[in-house]
Amino acid sequence: MKSLKHWSELTAINIITALGGAFLVASPWLFGFSGEQTAMWSAGLIGVLAIMIALTGLIEPREWEGWASLALGLWAAVAPWVLGFSGVTAAMACHLGAGLAIAALAALELWMIHNKPENLAR
């Protein structure tokens, strides 16, 4: 795997991704779907994994964490339909919104890694 220098732009992306994960962890209680077990567990697990991956990227950014965040974000976006809670509007909206945001941030991070390394290295 490609080892990367600690870039401030990637640090910002990882902080925002961690906040997206924290949002997912808190969303069952913030938006009233804590009684829906599958949706609640999905939000919690995906959120914690997003936080862990983002914190790993803060310590030492590596390409694999961008790919892991991309996959996790895409999974979060489709989880309501795959796991069968798409009828719970709040849970579906939280998963879809946070998932697409995490995936977009990961795609941006991967793009930055592969297309602008001379501008980002410190």
mmCIF file of N, CA and C in Angstrom:
data_model
loop_
_atom_site.group_PDB
_atom_site.id
_atom_site.type_symbol
_atom_site.label_atom_id
_atom_site.label_comp_id
_atom_site.label_asym_id
_atom_site.label_seq_id
_atom_site.Cartn_x
_atom_site.Cartn_y
_atom_site.Cartn_z
ATOM 1 N N MET A 1 0.826 -1.186 0.000
ATOM 2 C CA MET A 1 0.000 0.000 0.000
ATOM 3 C C MET A 1 0.872 1.251 0.000
ATOM 4 N N LYS A 2 0.307 2.290 -0.508
ATOM 5 C CA LYS A 2 1.000 3.558 -0.634
ATOM 6 C C LYS A 2 0.988 4.309 0.701
ATOM 7 N N SER A 3 2.156 4.645 1.229
ATOM 8 C CA SER A 3 2.240 5.449 2.445
ATOM 9 C C SER A 3 2.264 6.920 2.048
ATOM 10 N N LEU A 4 1.546 7.721 2.788
ATOM 11 C CA LEU A 4 1.406 9.135 2.435
ATOM 12 C C LEU A 4 1.912 10.024 3.549
ATOM 13 N N LYS A 5 2.333 11.231 3.181
ATOM 14 C CA LYS A 5 2.675 12.238 4.187
ATOM 15 C C LYS A 5 1.400 12.751 4.823
ATOM 16 N N HIS A 6 1.519 13.368 5.980
ATOM 17 C CA HIS A 6 0.353 13.886 6.698
ATOM 18 C C HIS A 6 -0.005 15.249 6.123
ATOM 19 N N TRP A 7 -0.990 15.293 5.265
ATOM 20 C CA TRP A 7 -1.386 16.510 4.567
ATOM 21 C C TRP A 7 -2.536 17.169 5.300
ATOM 22 N N SER A 8 -2.492 18.480 5.388
ATOM 23 C CA SER A 8 -3.554 19.194 6.110
ATOM 24 C C SER A 8 -4.914 19.035 5.435
ATOM 25 N N GLU A 9 -4.938 18.963 4.112
ATOM 26 C CA GLU A 9 -6.202 18.772 3.409
ATOM 27 C C GLU A 9 -6.815 17.418 3.741
ATOM 28 N N LEU A 10 -5.992 16.386 3.816
ATOM 29 C CA LEU A 10 -6.487 15.054 4.159
ATOM 30 C C LEU A 10 -6.920 15.012 5.618
ATOM 31 N N THR A 11 -6.250 15.770 6.467
ATOM 32 C CA THR A 11 -6.648 15.853 7.870
ATOM 33 C C THR A 11 -8.052 16.430 7.977
ATOM 34 N N ALA A 12 -8.339 17.481 7.244
ATOM 35 C CA ALA A 12 -9.675 18.085 7.267
ATOM 36 C C ALA A 12 -10.728 17.095 6.784
ATOM 37 N N ILE A 13 -10.430 16.365 5.725
ATOM 38 C CA ILE A 13 -11.371 15.361 5.209
ATOM 39 C C ILE A 13 -11.634 14.296 6.264
ATOM 40 N N ASN A 14 -10.597 13.844 6.949
ATOM 41 C CA ASN A 14 -10.774 12.813 7.974
ATOM 42 C C ASN A 14 -11.564 13.328 9.176
ATOM 43 N N ILE A 15 -11.368 14.566 9.542
ATOM 44 C CA ILE A 15 -12.143 15.139 10.653
ATOM 45 C C ILE A 15 -13.623 15.214 10.274
ATOM 46 N N ILE A 16 -13.916 15.661 9.070
ATOM 47 C CA ILE A 16 -15.310 15.751 8.626
ATOM 48 C C ILE A 16 -15.930 14.358 8.530
ATOM 49 N N THR A 17 -15.155 13.385 8.063
ATOM 50 C CA THR A 17 -15.648 12.006 7.991
ATOM 51 C C THR A 17 -15.954 11.475 9.387
ATOM 52 N N ALA A 18 -15.077 11.746 10.348
ATOM 53 C CA ALA A 18 -15.316 11.311 11.729
ATOM 54 C C ALA A 18 -16.588 11.955 12.282
ATOM 55 N N LEU A 19 -16.817 13.214 11.953
ATOM 56 C CA LEU A 19 -18.049 13.886 12.384
ATOM 57 C C LEU A 19 -19.279 13.244 11.740
ATOM 58 N N GLY A 20 -19.150 12.831 10.483
ATOM 59 C CA GLY A 20 -20.242 12.105 9.824
ATOM 60 C C GLY A 20 -20.534 10.789 10.522
ATOM 61 N N GLY A 21 -19.474 10.106 10.949
ATOM 62 C CA GLY A 21 -19.655 8.872 11.705
ATOM 63 C C GLY A 21 -20.324 9.128 13.044
ATOM 64 N N ALA A 22 -19.912 10.197 13.721
ATOM 65 C CA ALA A 22 -20.529 10.549 15.007
ATOM 66 C C ALA A 22 -22.005 10.894 14.816
ATOM 67 N N PHE A 23 -22.321 11.574 13.722
ATOM 68 C CA PHE A 23 -23.717 11.877 13.407
ATOM 69 C C PHE A 23 -24.519 10.584 13.275
ATOM 70 N N LEU A 24 -23.965 9.611 12.556
ATOM 71 C CA LEU A 24 -24.679 8.342 12.392
ATOM 72 C C LEU A 24 -24.883 7.635 13.724
ATOM 73 N N VAL A 25 -23.860 7.641 14.578
ATOM 74 C CA VAL A 25 -23.987 6.999 15.894
ATOM 75 C C VAL A 25 -25.114 7.644 16.692
ATOM 76 N N ALA A 26 -25.215 8.957 16.655
ATOM 77 C CA ALA A 26 -26.223 9.679 17.443
ATOM 78 C C ALA A 26 -27.592 9.749 16.766
ATOM 79 N N SER A 27 -27.659 9.498 15.479
ATOM 80 C CA SER A 27 -28.897 9.712 14.720
ATOM 81 C C SER A 27 -30.116 8.928 15.214
ATOM 82 N N PRO A 28 -30.000 7.707 15.709
ATOM 83 C CA PRO A 28 -31.218 7.035 16.189
ATOM 84 C C PRO A 28 -31.923 7.802 17.305
ATOM 85 N N TRP A 29 -31.166 8.463 18.144
ATOM 86 C CA TRP A 29 -31.751 9.221 19.255
ATOM 87 C C TRP A 29 -32.123 10.637 18.827
ATOM 88 N N LEU A 30 -31.341 11.211 17.924
ATOM 89 C CA LEU A 30 -31.642 12.553 17.433
ATOM 90 C C LEU A 30 -32.903 12.583 16.573
ATOM 91 N N PHE A 31 -33.136 11.504 15.823
ATOM 92 C CA PHE A 31 -34.238 11.500 14.867
ATOM 93 C C PHE A 31 -35.311 10.460 15.177
ATOM 94 N N GLY A 32 -35.240 9.856 16.363
ATOM 95 C CA GLY A 32 -36.327 9.037 16.860
ATOM 96 C C GLY A 32 -36.502 7.656 16.257
ATOM 97 N N PHE A 33 -35.431 7.017 15.825
ATOM 98 C CA PHE A 33 -35.590 5.653 15.347
ATOM 99 C C PHE A 33 -34.804 4.636 16.186
ATOM 100 N N SER A 34 -34.560 4.986 17.458
ATOM 101 C CA SER A 34 -33.826 4.075 18.345
ATOM 102 C C SER A 34 -34.607 2.796 18.637
ATOM 103 N N GLY A 35 -35.916 2.798 18.412
ATOM 104 C CA GLY A 35 -36.726 1.595 18.605
ATOM 105 C C GLY A 35 -36.638 0.617 17.450
ATOM 106 N N GLU A 36 -36.095 1.046 16.347
ATOM 107 C CA GLU A 36 -35.906 0.185 15.174
ATOM 108 C C GLU A 36 -34.528 -0.463 15.280
ATOM 109 N N GLN A 37 -34.493 -1.694 15.768
ATOM 110 C CA GLN A 37 -33.226 -2.350 16.106
ATOM 111 C C GLN A 37 -32.245 -2.428 14.940
ATOM 112 N N THR A 38 -32.686 -2.867 13.777
ATOM 113 C CA THR A 38 -31.768 -3.010 12.649
ATOM 114 C C THR A 38 -31.193 -1.660 12.231
ATOM 115 N N ALA A 39 -32.043 -0.664 12.142
ATOM 116 C CA ALA A 39 -31.587 0.672 11.751
ATOM 117 C C ALA A 39 -30.639 1.257 12.794
ATOM 118 N N MET A 40 -30.969 1.052 14.068
ATOM 119 C CA MET A 40 -30.132 1.587 15.138
ATOM 120 C C MET A 40 -28.751 0.919 15.130
ATOM 121 N N TRP A 41 -28.729 -0.396 15.038
ATOM 122 C CA TRP A 41 -27.449 -1.104 15.034
ATOM 123 C C TRP A 41 -26.629 -0.773 13.794
ATOM 124 N N SER A 42 -27.299 -0.636 12.663
ATOM 125 C CA SER A 42 -26.603 -0.279 11.436
ATOM 126 C C SER A 42 -25.949 1.089 11.569
ATOM 127 N N ALA A 43 -26.709 2.061 12.050
ATOM 128 C CA ALA A 43 -26.165 3.411 12.229
ATOM 129 C C ALA A 43 -24.990 3.403 13.200
ATOM 130 N N GLY A 44 -25.130 2.673 14.283
ATOM 131 C CA GLY A 44 -24.056 2.614 15.275
ATOM 132 C C GLY A 44 -22.801 1.957 14.740
ATOM 133 N N LEU A 45 -22.952 0.812 14.094
ATOM 134 C CA LEU A 45 -21.787 0.090 13.579
ATOM 135 C C LEU A 45 -21.095 0.861 12.462
ATOM 136 N N ILE A 46 -21.871 1.350 11.506
ATOM 137 C CA ILE A 46 -21.280 2.112 10.403
ATOM 138 C C ILE A 46 -20.622 3.386 10.935
ATOM 139 N N GLY A 47 -21.277 4.059 11.875
ATOM 140 C CA GLY A 47 -20.717 5.278 12.447
ATOM 141 C C GLY A 47 -19.404 5.043 13.170
ATOM 142 N N VAL A 48 -19.359 3.998 13.992
ATOM 143 C CA VAL A 48 -18.126 3.686 14.729
ATOM 144 C C VAL A 48 -17.006 3.313 13.753
ATOM 145 N N LEU A 49 -17.320 2.515 12.744
ATOM 146 C CA LEU A 49 -16.293 2.158 11.759
ATOM 147 C C LEU A 49 -15.789 3.387 11.007
ATOM 148 N N ALA A 50 -16.699 4.293 10.650
ATOM 149 C CA ALA A 50 -16.280 5.519 9.957
ATOM 150 C C ALA A 50 -15.355 6.348 10.840
ATOM 151 N N ILE A 51 -15.680 6.444 12.117
ATOM 152 C CA ILE A 51 -14.834 7.184 13.055
ATOM 153 C C ILE A 51 -13.460 6.522 13.164
ATOM 154 N N MET A 52 -13.436 5.208 13.314
ATOM 155 C CA MET A 52 -12.164 4.492 13.461
ATOM 156 C C MET A 52 -11.278 4.645 12.228
ATOM 157 N N ILE A 53 -11.870 4.520 11.053
ATOM 158 C CA ILE A 53 -11.097 4.674 9.814
ATOM 159 C C ILE A 53 -10.573 6.102 9.699
ATOM 160 N N ALA A 54 -11.415 7.079 9.997
ATOM 161 C CA ALA A 54 -10.999 8.486 9.904
ATOM 162 C C ALA A 54 -9.882 8.797 10.904
ATOM 163 N N LEU A 55 -9.990 8.278 12.128
ATOM 164 C CA LEU A 55 -8.935 8.515 13.120
ATOM 165 C C LEU A 55 -7.634 7.856 12.708
ATOM 166 N N THR A 56 -7.729 6.698 12.082
ATOM 167 C CA THR A 56 -6.527 6.047 11.550
ATOM 168 C C THR A 56 -5.880 6.939 10.500
ATOM 169 N N GLY A 57 -6.702 7.564 9.660
ATOM 170 C CA GLY A 57 -6.186 8.477 8.650
ATOM 171 C C GLY A 57 -5.579 9.739 9.229
ATOM 172 N N LEU A 58 -6.031 10.134 10.422
ATOM 173 C CA LEU A 58 -5.428 11.306 11.079
ATOM 174 C C LEU A 58 -4.033 10.986 11.592
ATOM 175 N N ILE A 59 -3.838 9.769 12.048
ATOM 176 C CA ILE A 59 -2.531 9.369 12.578
ATOM 177 C C ILE A 59 -1.499 9.316 11.460
ATOM 178 N N GLU A 60 -1.825 8.587 10.394
ATOM 179 C CA GLU A 60 -0.951 8.527 9.228
ATOM 180 C C GLU A 60 -1.801 8.193 8.006
ATOM 181 N N PRO A 61 -2.091 9.189 7.171
ATOM 182 C CA PRO A 61 -2.940 8.940 6.007
ATOM 183 C C PRO A 61 -2.352 7.882 5.081
ATOM 184 N N ARG A 62 -3.195 6.948 4.698
ATOM 185 C CA ARG A 62 -2.809 5.905 3.742
ATOM 186 C C ARG A 62 -3.948 5.718 2.760
ATOM 187 N N GLU A 63 -3.619 5.247 1.604
ATOM 188 C CA GLU A 63 -4.607 5.088 0.553
ATOM 189 C C GLU A 63 -5.717 4.109 0.952
ATOM 190 N N TRP A 64 -5.385 3.055 1.676
ATOM 191 C CA TRP A 64 -6.387 2.037 2.009
ATOM 192 C C TRP A 64 -7.554 2.623 2.793
ATOM 193 N N GLU A 65 -7.282 3.634 3.637
ATOM 194 C CA GLU A 65 -8.386 4.173 4.435
ATOM 195 C C GLU A 65 -9.353 4.985 3.573
ATOM 196 N N GLY A 66 -8.875 5.550 2.490
ATOM 197 C CA GLY A 66 -9.770 6.205 1.548
ATOM 198 C C GLY A 66 -10.703 5.201 0.877
ATOM 199 N N TRP A 67 -10.132 4.076 0.475
ATOM 200 C CA TRP A 67 -10.946 3.025 -0.143
ATOM 201 C C TRP A 67 -11.923 2.423 0.861
ATOM 202 N N ALA A 68 -11.478 2.225 2.094
ATOM 203 C CA ALA A 68 -12.365 1.681 3.126
ATOM 204 C C ALA A 68 -13.518 2.638 3.420
ATOM 205 N N SER A 69 -13.225 3.935 3.491
ATOM 206 C CA SER A 69 -14.279 4.927 3.721
ATOM 207 C C SER A 69 -15.250 4.979 2.554
ATOM 208 N N LEU A 70 -14.743 4.875 1.342
ATOM 209 C CA LEU A 70 -15.609 4.869 0.168
ATOM 210 C C LEU A 70 -16.572 3.676 0.222
ATOM 211 N N ALA A 71 -16.044 2.497 0.485
ATOM 212 C CA ALA A 71 -16.892 1.298 0.566
ATOM 213 C C ALA A 71 -17.906 1.419 1.701
ATOM 214 N N LEU A 72 -17.463 1.912 2.846
ATOM 215 C CA LEU A 72 -18.358 2.060 3.992
ATOM 216 C C LEU A 72 -19.462 3.080 3.713
ATOM 217 N N GLY A 73 -19.111 4.192 3.079
ATOM 218 C CA GLY A 73 -20.105 5.197 2.734
ATOM 219 C C GLY A 73 -21.140 4.664 1.753
ATOM 220 N N LEU A 74 -20.681 3.914 0.754
ATOM 221 C CA LEU A 74 -21.616 3.324 -0.202
ATOM 222 C C LEU A 74 -22.514 2.292 0.471
ATOM 223 N N TRP A 75 -21.932 1.503 1.384
ATOM 224 C CA TRP A 75 -22.748 0.536 2.129
ATOM 225 C C TRP A 75 -23.818 1.267 2.957
ATOM 226 N N ALA A 76 -23.433 2.337 3.643
ATOM 227 C CA ALA A 76 -24.395 3.094 4.445
ATOM 228 C C ALA A 76 -25.539 3.600 3.574
ATOM 229 N N ALA A 77 -25.232 4.025 2.353
ATOM 230 C CA ALA A 77 -26.251 4.579 1.462
ATOM 231 C C ALA A 77 -27.254 3.526 1.000
ATOM 232 N N VAL A 78 -26.832 2.281 0.849
ATOM 233 C CA VAL A 78 -27.745 1.224 0.377
ATOM 234 C C VAL A 78 -28.294 0.366 1.505
ATOM 235 N N ALA A 79 -27.735 0.492 2.711
ATOM 236 C CA ALA A 79 -28.141 -0.352 3.839
ATOM 237 C C ALA A 79 -29.645 -0.335 4.125
ATOM 238 N N PRO A 80 -30.327 0.794 4.040
ATOM 239 C CA PRO A 80 -31.770 0.775 4.328
ATOM 240 C C PRO A 80 -32.547 -0.210 3.447
ATOM 241 N N TRP A 81 -32.149 -0.332 2.203
ATOM 242 C CA TRP A 81 -32.848 -1.234 1.290
ATOM 243 C C TRP A 81 -32.355 -2.669 1.465
ATOM 244 N N VAL A 82 -31.071 -2.847 1.651
ATOM 245 C CA VAL A 82 -30.518 -4.193 1.810
ATOM 246 C C VAL A 82 -30.965 -4.814 3.137
ATOM 247 N N LEU A 83 -30.972 -4.017 4.190
ATOM 248 C CA LEU A 83 -31.322 -4.525 5.525
ATOM 249 C C LEU A 83 -32.810 -4.393 5.842
ATOM 250 N N GLY A 84 -33.573 -3.774 4.970
ATOM 251 C CA GLY A 84 -35.016 -3.756 5.102
ATOM 252 C C GLY A 84 -35.626 -2.706 6.009
ATOM 253 N N PHE A 85 -34.964 -1.571 6.168
ATOM 254 C CA PHE A 85 -35.582 -0.509 6.966
ATOM 255 C C PHE A 85 -35.786 0.776 6.158
ATOM 256 N N SER A 86 -35.943 0.639 4.854
ATOM 257 C CA SER A 86 -36.150 1.815 4.009
ATOM 258 C C SER A 86 -37.489 2.490 4.291
ATOM 259 N N GLY A 87 -38.420 1.772 4.930
ATOM 260 C CA GLY A 87 -39.701 2.360 5.291
ATOM 261 C C GLY A 87 -39.635 3.274 6.496
ATOM 262 N N VAL A 88 -38.526 3.223 7.220
ATOM 263 C CA VAL A 88 -38.317 4.113 8.367
ATOM 264 C C VAL A 88 -37.620 5.353 7.802
ATOM 265 N N THR A 89 -38.415 6.348 7.489
ATOM 266 C CA THR A 89 -37.932 7.511 6.735
ATOM 267 C C THR A 89 -36.725 8.187 7.369
ATOM 268 N N ALA A 90 -36.754 8.404 8.664
ATOM 269 C CA ALA A 90 -35.632 9.086 9.328
ATOM 270 C C ALA A 90 -34.358 8.258 9.228
ATOM 271 N N ALA A 91 -34.461 6.961 9.454
ATOM 272 C CA ALA A 91 -33.288 6.094 9.385
ATOM 273 C C ALA A 91 -32.749 6.031 7.962
ATOM 274 N N MET A 92 -33.647 5.928 7.001
ATOM 275 C CA MET A 92 -33.233 5.871 5.601
ATOM 276 C C MET A 92 -32.534 7.172 5.205
ATOM 277 N N ALA A 93 -33.094 8.308 5.581
ATOM 278 C CA ALA A 93 -32.516 9.597 5.217
ATOM 279 C C ALA A 93 -31.143 9.799 5.869
ATOM 280 N N CYS A 94 -31.013 9.415 7.135
ATOM 281 C CA CYS A 94 -29.723 9.560 7.825
ATOM 282 C C CYS A 94 -28.657 8.682 7.180
ATOM 283 N N HIS A 95 -28.999 7.420 6.912
ATOM 284 C CA HIS A 95 -28.044 6.508 6.282
ATOM 285 C C HIS A 95 -27.664 6.991 4.884
ATOM 286 N N LEU A 96 -28.664 7.383 4.107
ATOM 287 C CA LEU A 96 -28.401 7.822 2.739
ATOM 288 C C LEU A 96 -27.560 9.096 2.732
ATOM 289 N N GLY A 97 -27.944 10.089 3.519
ATOM 290 C CA GLY A 97 -27.210 11.350 3.544
ATOM 291 C C GLY A 97 -25.786 11.204 4.056
ATOM 292 N N ALA A 98 -25.639 10.564 5.202
ATOM 293 C CA ALA A 98 -24.298 10.387 5.770
ATOM 294 C C ALA A 98 -23.453 9.478 4.883
ATOM 295 N N GLY A 99 -24.064 8.433 4.356
ATOM 296 C CA GLY A 99 -23.324 7.510 3.498
ATOM 297 C C GLY A 99 -22.798 8.183 2.248
ATOM 298 N N LEU A 100 -23.648 8.958 1.587
ATOM 299 C CA LEU A 100 -23.196 9.652 0.381
ATOM 300 C C LEU A 100 -22.143 10.709 0.700
ATOM 301 N N ALA A 101 -22.282 11.376 1.844
ATOM 302 C CA ALA A 101 -21.276 12.371 2.249
ATOM 303 C C ALA A 101 -19.926 11.694 2.529
ATOM 304 N N ILE A 102 -19.958 10.583 3.254
ATOM 305 C CA ILE A 102 -18.716 9.858 3.557
ATOM 306 C C ILE A 102 -18.083 9.336 2.271
ATOM 307 N N ALA A 103 -18.894 8.801 1.365
ATOM 308 C CA ALA A 103 -18.370 8.295 0.094
ATOM 309 C C ALA A 103 -17.779 9.427 -0.746
ATOM 310 N N ALA A 104 -18.452 10.574 -0.776
ATOM 311 C CA ALA A 104 -17.950 11.710 -1.553
ATOM 312 C C ALA A 104 -16.630 12.225 -0.983
ATOM 313 N N LEU A 105 -16.539 12.307 0.336
ATOM 314 C CA LEU A 105 -15.288 12.742 0.964
ATOM 315 C C LEU A 105 -14.162 11.753 0.668
ATOM 316 N N ALA A 106 -14.467 10.466 0.704
ATOM 317 C CA ALA A 106 -13.459 9.449 0.406
ATOM 318 C C ALA A 106 -13.015 9.546 -1.047
ATOM 319 N N ALA A 107 -13.962 9.763 -1.952
ATOM 320 C CA ALA A 107 -13.613 9.913 -3.366
ATOM 321 C C ALA A 107 -12.724 11.137 -3.575
ATOM 322 N N LEU A 108 -13.043 12.233 -2.888
ATOM 323 C CA LEU A 108 -12.205 13.434 -2.963
ATOM 324 C C LEU A 108 -10.805 13.142 -2.436
ATOM 325 N N GLU A 109 -10.731 12.455 -1.315
ATOM 326 C CA GLU A 109 -9.430 12.104 -0.745
ATOM 327 C C GLU A 109 -8.614 11.262 -1.724
ATOM 328 N N LEU A 110 -9.235 10.250 -2.319
ATOM 329 C CA LEU A 110 -8.525 9.399 -3.277
ATOM 330 C C LEU A 110 -8.094 10.199 -4.503
ATOM 331 N N TRP A 111 -8.953 11.099 -4.956
ATOM 332 C CA TRP A 111 -8.587 11.943 -6.092
ATOM 333 C C TRP A 111 -7.376 12.798 -5.748
ATOM 334 N N MET A 112 -7.384 13.377 -4.545
ATOM 335 C CA MET A 112 -6.265 14.215 -4.121
ATOM 336 C C MET A 112 -4.974 13.419 -4.028
ATOM 337 N N ILE A 113 -5.080 12.207 -3.547
ATOM 338 C CA ILE A 113 -3.899 11.353 -3.426
ATOM 339 C C ILE A 113 -3.297 11.070 -4.799
ATOM 340 N N HIS A 114 -4.140 10.791 -5.771
ATOM 341 C CA HIS A 114 -3.662 10.359 -7.076
ATOM 342 C C HIS A 114 -3.425 11.467 -8.085
ATOM 343 N N ASN A 115 -3.997 12.645 -7.864
ATOM 344 C CA ASN A 115 -3.899 13.688 -8.886
ATOM 345 C C ASN A 115 -3.191 14.965 -8.460
ATOM 346 N N LYS A 116 -2.972 15.175 -7.164
ATOM 347 C CA LYS A 116 -2.368 16.431 -6.745
ATOM 348 C C LYS A 116 -1.282 16.239 -5.684
ATOM 349 N N PRO A 117 -0.492 15.187 -5.723
ATOM 350 C CA PRO A 117 0.460 14.985 -4.627
ATOM 351 C C PRO A 117 1.499 16.085 -4.509
ATOM 352 N N GLU A 118 1.907 16.703 -5.603
ATOM 353 C CA GLU A 118 2.911 17.757 -5.533
ATOM 354 C C GLU A 118 2.381 19.008 -4.844
ATOM 355 N N ASN A 119 1.083 19.204 -4.863
ATOM 356 C CA ASN A 119 0.488 20.378 -4.219
ATOM 357 C C ASN A 119 0.173 20.150 -2.756
ATOM 358 N N LEU A 120 0.146 18.893 -2.322
ATOM 359 C CA LEU A 120 -0.278 18.589 -0.976
ATOM 360 C C LEU A 120 0.849 18.236 -0.020
ATOM 361 N N ALA A 121 1.939 17.737 -0.546
ATOM 362 C CA ALA A 121 3.022 17.272 0.317
ATOM 363 C C ALA A 121 3.627 18.436 1.084
ATOM 364 N N ARG A 122 3.958 18.129 2.334
ATOM 365 C CA ARG A 122 4.594 19.167 3.160
ATOM 366 C C ARG A 122 5.997 18.777 3.451
#
